[in-house]
Short mmCIF file of C-alpha atoms and ligand atoms in Angstrom, two decimals:
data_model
loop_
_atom_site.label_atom_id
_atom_site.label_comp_id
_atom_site.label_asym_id
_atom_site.label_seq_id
_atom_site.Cartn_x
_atom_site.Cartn_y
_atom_site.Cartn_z
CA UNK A 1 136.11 114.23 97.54
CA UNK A 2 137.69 116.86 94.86
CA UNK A 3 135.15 118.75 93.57
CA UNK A 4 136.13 120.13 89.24
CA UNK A 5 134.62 121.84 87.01
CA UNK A 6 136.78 122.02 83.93
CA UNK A 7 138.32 119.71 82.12
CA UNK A 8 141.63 120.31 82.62
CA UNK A 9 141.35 119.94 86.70
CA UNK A 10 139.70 116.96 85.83
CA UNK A 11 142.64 115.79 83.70
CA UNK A 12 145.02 116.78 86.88
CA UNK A 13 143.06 115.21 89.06
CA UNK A 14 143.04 111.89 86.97
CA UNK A 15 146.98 111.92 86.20
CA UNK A 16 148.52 110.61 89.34
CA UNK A 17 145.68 107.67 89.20
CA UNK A 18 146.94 107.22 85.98
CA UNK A 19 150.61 107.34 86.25
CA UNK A 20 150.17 104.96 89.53
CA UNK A 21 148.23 102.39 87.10
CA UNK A 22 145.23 102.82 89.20
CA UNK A 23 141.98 101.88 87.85
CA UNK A 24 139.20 104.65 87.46
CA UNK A 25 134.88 104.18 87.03
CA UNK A 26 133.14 106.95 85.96
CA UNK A 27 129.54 107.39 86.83
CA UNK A 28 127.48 109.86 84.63
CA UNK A 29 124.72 111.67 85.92
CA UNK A 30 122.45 114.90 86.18
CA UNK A 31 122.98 115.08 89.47
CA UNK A 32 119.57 115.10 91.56
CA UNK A 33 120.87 112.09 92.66
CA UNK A 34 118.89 109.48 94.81
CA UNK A 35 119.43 106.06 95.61
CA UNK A 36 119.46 104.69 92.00
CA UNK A 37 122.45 106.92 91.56
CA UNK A 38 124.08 105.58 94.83
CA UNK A 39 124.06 101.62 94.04
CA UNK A 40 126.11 102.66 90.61
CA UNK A 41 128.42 104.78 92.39
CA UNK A 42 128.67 101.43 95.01
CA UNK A 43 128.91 99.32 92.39
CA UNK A 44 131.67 101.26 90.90
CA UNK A 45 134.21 101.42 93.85
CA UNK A 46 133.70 97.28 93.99
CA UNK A 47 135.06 97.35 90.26
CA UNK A 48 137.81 100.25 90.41
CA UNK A 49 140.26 102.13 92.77
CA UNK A 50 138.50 105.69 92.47
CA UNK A 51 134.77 105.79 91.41
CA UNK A 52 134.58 109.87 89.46
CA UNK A 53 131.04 111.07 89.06
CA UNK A 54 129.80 114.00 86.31
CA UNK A 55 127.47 115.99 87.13
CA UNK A 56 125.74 118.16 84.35
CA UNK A 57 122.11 118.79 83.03
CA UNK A 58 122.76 118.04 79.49
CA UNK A 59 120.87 120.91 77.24
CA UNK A 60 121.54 118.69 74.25
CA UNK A 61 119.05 116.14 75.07
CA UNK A 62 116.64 118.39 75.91
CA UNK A 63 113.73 119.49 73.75
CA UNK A 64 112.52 122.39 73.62
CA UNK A 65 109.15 121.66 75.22
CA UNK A 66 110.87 119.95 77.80
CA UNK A 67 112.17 120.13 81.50
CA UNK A 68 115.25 121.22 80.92
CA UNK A 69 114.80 124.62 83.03
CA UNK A 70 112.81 123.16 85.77
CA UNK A 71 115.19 120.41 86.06
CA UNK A 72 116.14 119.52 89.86
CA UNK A 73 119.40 121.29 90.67
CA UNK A 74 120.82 120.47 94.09
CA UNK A 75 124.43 120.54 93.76
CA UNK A 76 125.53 120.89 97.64
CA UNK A 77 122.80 117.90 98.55
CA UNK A 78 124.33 115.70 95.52
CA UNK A 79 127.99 116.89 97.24
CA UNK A 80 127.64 115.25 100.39
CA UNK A 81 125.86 112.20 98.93
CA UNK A 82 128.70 111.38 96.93
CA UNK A 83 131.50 112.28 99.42
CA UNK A 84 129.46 110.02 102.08
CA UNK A 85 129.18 107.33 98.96
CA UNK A 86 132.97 107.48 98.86
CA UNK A 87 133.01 108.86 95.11
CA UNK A 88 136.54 110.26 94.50
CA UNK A 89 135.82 113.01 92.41
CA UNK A 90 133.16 114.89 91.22
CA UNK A 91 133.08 116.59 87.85
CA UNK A 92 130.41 119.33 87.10
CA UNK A 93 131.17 120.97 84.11
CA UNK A 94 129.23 124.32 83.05
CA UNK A 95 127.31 124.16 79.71
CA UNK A 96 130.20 126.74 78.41
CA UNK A 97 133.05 124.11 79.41
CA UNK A 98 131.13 121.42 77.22
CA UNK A 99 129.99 122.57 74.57
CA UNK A 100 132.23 125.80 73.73
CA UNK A 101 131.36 128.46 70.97
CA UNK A 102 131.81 126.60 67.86
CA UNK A 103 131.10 123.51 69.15
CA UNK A 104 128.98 120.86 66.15
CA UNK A 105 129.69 117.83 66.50
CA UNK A 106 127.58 115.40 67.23
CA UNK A 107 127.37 111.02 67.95
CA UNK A 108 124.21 109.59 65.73
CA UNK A 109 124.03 105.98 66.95
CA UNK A 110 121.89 104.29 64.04
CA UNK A 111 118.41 102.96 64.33
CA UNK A 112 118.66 101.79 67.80
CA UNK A 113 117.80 105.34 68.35
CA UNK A 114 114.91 105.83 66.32
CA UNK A 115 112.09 102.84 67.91
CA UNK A 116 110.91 103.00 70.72
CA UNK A 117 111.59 105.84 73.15
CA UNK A 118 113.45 107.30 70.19
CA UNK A 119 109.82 107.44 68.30
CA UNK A 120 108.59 109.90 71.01
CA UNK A 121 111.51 111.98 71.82
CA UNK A 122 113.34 112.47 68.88
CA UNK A 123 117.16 113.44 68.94
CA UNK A 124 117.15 112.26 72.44
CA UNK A 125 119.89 109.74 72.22
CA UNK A 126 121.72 111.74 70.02
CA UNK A 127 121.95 114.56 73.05
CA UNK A 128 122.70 111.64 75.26
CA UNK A 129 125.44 109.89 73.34
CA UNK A 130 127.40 112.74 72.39
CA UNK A 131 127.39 113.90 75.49
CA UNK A 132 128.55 110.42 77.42
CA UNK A 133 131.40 110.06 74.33
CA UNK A 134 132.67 113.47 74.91
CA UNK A 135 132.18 112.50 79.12
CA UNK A 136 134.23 109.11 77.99
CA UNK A 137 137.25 110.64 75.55
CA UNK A 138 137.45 113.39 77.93
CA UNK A 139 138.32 111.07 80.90
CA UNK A 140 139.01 108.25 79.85
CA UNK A 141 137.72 106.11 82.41
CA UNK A 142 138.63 102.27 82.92
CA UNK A 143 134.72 101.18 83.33
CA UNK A 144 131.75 103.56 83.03
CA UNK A 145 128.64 102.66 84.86
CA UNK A 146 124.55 102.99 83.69
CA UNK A 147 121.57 102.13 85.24
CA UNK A 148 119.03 99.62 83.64
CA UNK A 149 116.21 101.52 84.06
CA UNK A 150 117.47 103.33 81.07
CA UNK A 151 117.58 100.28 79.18
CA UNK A 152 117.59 101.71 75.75
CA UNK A 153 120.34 104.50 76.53
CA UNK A 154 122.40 101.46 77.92
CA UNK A 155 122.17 99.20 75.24
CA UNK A 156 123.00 102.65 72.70
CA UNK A 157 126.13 103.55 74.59
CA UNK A 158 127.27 99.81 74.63
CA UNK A 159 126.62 99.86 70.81
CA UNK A 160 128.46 102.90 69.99
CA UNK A 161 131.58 102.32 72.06
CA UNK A 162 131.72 98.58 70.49
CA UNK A 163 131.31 100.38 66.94
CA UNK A 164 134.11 102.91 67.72
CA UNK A 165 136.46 101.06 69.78
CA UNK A 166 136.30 103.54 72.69
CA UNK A 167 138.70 101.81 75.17
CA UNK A 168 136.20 101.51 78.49
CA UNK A 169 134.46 98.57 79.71
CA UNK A 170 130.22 99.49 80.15
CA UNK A 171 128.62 98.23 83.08
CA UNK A 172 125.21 98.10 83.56
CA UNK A 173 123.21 98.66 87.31
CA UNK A 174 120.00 96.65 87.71
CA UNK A 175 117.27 99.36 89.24
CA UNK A 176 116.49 100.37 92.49
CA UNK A 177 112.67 100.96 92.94
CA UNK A 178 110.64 102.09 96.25
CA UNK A 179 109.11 99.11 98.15
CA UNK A 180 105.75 99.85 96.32
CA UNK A 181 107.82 98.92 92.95
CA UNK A 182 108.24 102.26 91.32
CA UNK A 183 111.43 102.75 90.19
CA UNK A 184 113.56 105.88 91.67
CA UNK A 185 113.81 108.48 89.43
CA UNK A 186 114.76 112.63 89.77
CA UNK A 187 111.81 113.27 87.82
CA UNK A 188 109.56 111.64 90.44
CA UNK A 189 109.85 114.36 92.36
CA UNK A 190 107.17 116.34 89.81
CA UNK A 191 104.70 113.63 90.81
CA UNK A 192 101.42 115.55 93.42
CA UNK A 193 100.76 112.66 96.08
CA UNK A 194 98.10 111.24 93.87
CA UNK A 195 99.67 110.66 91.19
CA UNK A 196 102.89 109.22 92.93
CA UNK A 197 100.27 106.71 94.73
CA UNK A 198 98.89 106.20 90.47
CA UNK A 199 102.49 105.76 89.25
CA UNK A 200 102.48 102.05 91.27
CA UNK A 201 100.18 100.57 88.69
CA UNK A 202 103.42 100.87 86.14
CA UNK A 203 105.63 98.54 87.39
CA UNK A 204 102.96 96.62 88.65
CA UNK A 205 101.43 96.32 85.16
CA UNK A 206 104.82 95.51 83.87
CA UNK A 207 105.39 92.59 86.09
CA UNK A 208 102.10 91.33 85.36
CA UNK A 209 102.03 91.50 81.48
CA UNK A 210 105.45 89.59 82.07
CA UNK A 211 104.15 86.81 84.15
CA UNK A 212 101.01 86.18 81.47
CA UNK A 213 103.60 86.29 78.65
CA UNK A 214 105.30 83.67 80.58
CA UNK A 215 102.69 80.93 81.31
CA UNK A 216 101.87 81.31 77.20
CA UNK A 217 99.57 84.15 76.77
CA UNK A 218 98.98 85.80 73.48
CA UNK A 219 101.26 88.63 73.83
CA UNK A 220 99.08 90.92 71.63
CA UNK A 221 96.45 90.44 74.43
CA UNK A 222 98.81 91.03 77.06
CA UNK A 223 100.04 94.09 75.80
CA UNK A 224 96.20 95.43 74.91
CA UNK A 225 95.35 94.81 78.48
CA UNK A 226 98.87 96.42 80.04
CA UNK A 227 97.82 99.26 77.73
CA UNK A 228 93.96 99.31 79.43
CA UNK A 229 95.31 99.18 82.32
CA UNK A 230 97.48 101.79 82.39
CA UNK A 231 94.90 104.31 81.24
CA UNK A 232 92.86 103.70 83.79
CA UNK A 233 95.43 104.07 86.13
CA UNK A 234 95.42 107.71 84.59
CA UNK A 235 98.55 106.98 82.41
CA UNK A 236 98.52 108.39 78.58
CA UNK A 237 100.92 105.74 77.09
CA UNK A 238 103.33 106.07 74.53
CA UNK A 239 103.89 102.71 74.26
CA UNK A 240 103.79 99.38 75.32
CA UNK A 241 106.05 96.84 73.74
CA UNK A 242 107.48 93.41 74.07
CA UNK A 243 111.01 93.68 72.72
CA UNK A 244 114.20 91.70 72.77
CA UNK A 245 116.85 92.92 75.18
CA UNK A 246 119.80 92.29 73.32
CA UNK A 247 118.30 94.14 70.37
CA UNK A 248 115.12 95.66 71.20
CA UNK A 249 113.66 94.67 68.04
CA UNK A 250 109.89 94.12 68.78
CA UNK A 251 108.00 91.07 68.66
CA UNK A 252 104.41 90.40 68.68
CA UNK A 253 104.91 86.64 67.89
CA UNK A 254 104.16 83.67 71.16
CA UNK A 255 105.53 81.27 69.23
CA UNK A 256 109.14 83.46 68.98
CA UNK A 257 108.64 84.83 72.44
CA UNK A 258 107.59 81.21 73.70
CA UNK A 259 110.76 79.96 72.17
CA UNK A 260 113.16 82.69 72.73
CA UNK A 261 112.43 82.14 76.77
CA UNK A 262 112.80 78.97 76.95
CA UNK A 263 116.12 79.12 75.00
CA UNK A 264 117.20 80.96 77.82
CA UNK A 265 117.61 84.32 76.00
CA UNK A 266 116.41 87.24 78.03
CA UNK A 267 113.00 89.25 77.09
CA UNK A 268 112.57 92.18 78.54
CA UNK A 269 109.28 94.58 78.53
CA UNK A 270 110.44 97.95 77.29
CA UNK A 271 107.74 100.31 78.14
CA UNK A 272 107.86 104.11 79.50
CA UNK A 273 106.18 106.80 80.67
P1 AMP B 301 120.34 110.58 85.32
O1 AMP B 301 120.89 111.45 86.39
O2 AMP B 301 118.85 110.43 85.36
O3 AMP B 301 120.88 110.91 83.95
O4 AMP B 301 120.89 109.12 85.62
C1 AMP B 301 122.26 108.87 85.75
C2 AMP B 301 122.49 107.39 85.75
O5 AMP B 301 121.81 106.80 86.87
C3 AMP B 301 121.93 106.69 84.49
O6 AMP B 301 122.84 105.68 84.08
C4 AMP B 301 120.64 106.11 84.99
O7 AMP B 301 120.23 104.97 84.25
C5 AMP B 301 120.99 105.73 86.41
N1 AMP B 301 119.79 105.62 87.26
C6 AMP B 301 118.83 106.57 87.42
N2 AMP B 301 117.85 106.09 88.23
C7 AMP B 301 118.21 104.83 88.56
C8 AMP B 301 117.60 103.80 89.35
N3 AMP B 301 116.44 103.98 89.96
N4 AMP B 301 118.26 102.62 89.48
C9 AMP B 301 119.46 102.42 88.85
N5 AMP B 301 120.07 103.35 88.10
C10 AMP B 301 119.46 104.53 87.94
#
C-alpha cells in the first residue's frame, strides 16, 4: 500500500489508475479504524479496482468542548490494517495540507443538518461535508463508501452530491456491531468496563422500541419507554425519535408509521448517544 500525505502525491498516485480507465473507491475515515472501517474498505474492493482510504481527524467538525485532542491517533496500527485489508492507498493529509492559510469556504447542506443530531451538535455536518466534498473534488473517486451507523451524515452527503452534481456514486455499509449488539465505534474505546457492559441496553432498546412499533404500538409510548429505559441504563439522552429514512422527517403518528411499513417503505429509529 502507498502511503500520501499531500495532495499532489495523491493526484500521482491516482493518474495511472486513471489513464488505464481503472475504477477507484474511496473510503473516508479518522483513522482509529476497527472492524466497521474494514467491511467498507471490503466492500469497496468488490465494487472498484483500487479501494484509497483518507485518513484525517477533521478539526472542522469538532467543537470546541469536544474530543478533538484526545481523539485516538494510531496511524502505524491503522497502516497495517489497511495494507492487510488490501486498501491501495492511503491518504493522510496534515490539517495544514487541508485547510491552508486563507482557507473559508465552507458546504452548508440545508435543514437536513439542523434536526436531529444537528440539534445537539451544531455545525457538525457542516465540518463533515466540507470536508468529504473537498476529500471527493480532490480525488475524484468513482464510488465513495459510508457506514450506516452514521445514518444522518450518509443521507447529507448523498443529498449534497445529488444537489451539486459531484460525479461519484455513494455507497452506503450496513453496521458492524459486537455480538452483544453495540455497534463498533473509535469512540468506544473511552467507555470504563462498566459502562461498555451499560452501553448494550442501546441497541437493545432500539431493537425493542422497533419490534413494539411493529406489532401496532403507540409510538409516543414506545419512544417514552425507550427513553426510560435508557436512563436507567445510566444514559442522558438527547433524543429518541422515530423518523423516516429516506428523509428523516419525524413522525409521531401509528396510523402514518402503521401505513408507511406496510407500504414497504423503510422506517428507521434514529437515535444517538
Ligand atoms: P469515522 O472514522 O468514525 O469518521 O468513520 C469513517 C467511516 O466508517 C464512516 O463512513 C462511518 O460511518 C463508518 N463506520 C464507523 N463505524 C462503523 C461501523 N461500526 N460499521 C460500519 N461503518 C462504520
Amino acid at each position: 500500500m502507498n502511503v500520501v500525505s499531500t495532495l499532489r502525491d495523491a493526484r500521482s498516485a491516482l493518474l495511472p489508475w486513471r489513464e488505464a480507465g481503472e475504477t477507484v473507491a474511496l473510503v473516508p475515515t479518522m483513522g482509529a479504524l476497527h472492524q466497521g472501517h474494514l467491511a467498507l474498505i471490503v466492500a469497496a474492493q468488490k465494487l472498484a479496482k483500487h479501494t484509497v482510504a483518507s485518513l484525517f481527524v477533521n478539526p472542522i467538525q469538532f467543537a470546541p468542548h469536544e474530543d478533538f485532542d484526545k481523539y485516538p491517533r494510531q496511524l502505524d496500527r491503522d497502516k497495517q490494517m489497511l495494507s492487510e485489508a488490501g486498501c491501495s492507498l492511503l491518504y493522510a493529509p496534515s490539517p495544514e495540507e487541508i485547510y491552508p492559510s486563507g482557507f473559508a469556504t465552507s458546504i452548508d447542506p440545508g435543514p437536513m443538518a439542523t434536526i436531529l443530531e444537528g440539534v445537539f451538535r451544531p455545525g457538525f455536518f457542516v465540518g463533515v461535508a466540507t470536508v468529504v466534498i473537498k476529500f471527493l473534488m480532490q480525488l475524484m473517486p468513482d464510488i465513495a463508501l459510508f457506514g450506516e451507523k452514521d445514518y444522518q451524515q450518509l443521507l447529507i452527503i448523498r443529498h449534497i452530491v445529488r444537489d451539486l452534481n459531484v460525479p461519484v456514486h455513494i455507497v452506503g455499509v450496513p453496521t458492524v456491531r459486537d455480538p452483544d449488539g453495540l455497534a463498533l465505534s473509535s469512540r468506544n474505546s473511552y467507555l470504563l468496563p462498566d459502562d461498555r457492559h451499560r452501553a448494550c441496553a442501546l441497541p437493545r432498546t432500539l431493537t425493542e422500541s422497533v419490534q413494539m412499533i411493529q406489532q401496532g404500538k403507540n409510538i409516543e409510548n414506545v419512544l417514552s419507554v425507550g427513553r426510560n429505559k435508557l436512563i436507567s441504563a445510566g444514559f442522558s439522552v438527547d433524543y429518541l425519535t422515530l423518523a423516516d429514512a429516506m428523509t428523516l422527517k419525524t413522525s409521531s403518528s401509528a396510523r402514518i408509521a402503521r401505513s408507511t411499513i406496510g407500504g414497504g417503505a423503510s422506517w428507521k429509529y434514529a437515535l444517538n448517544r
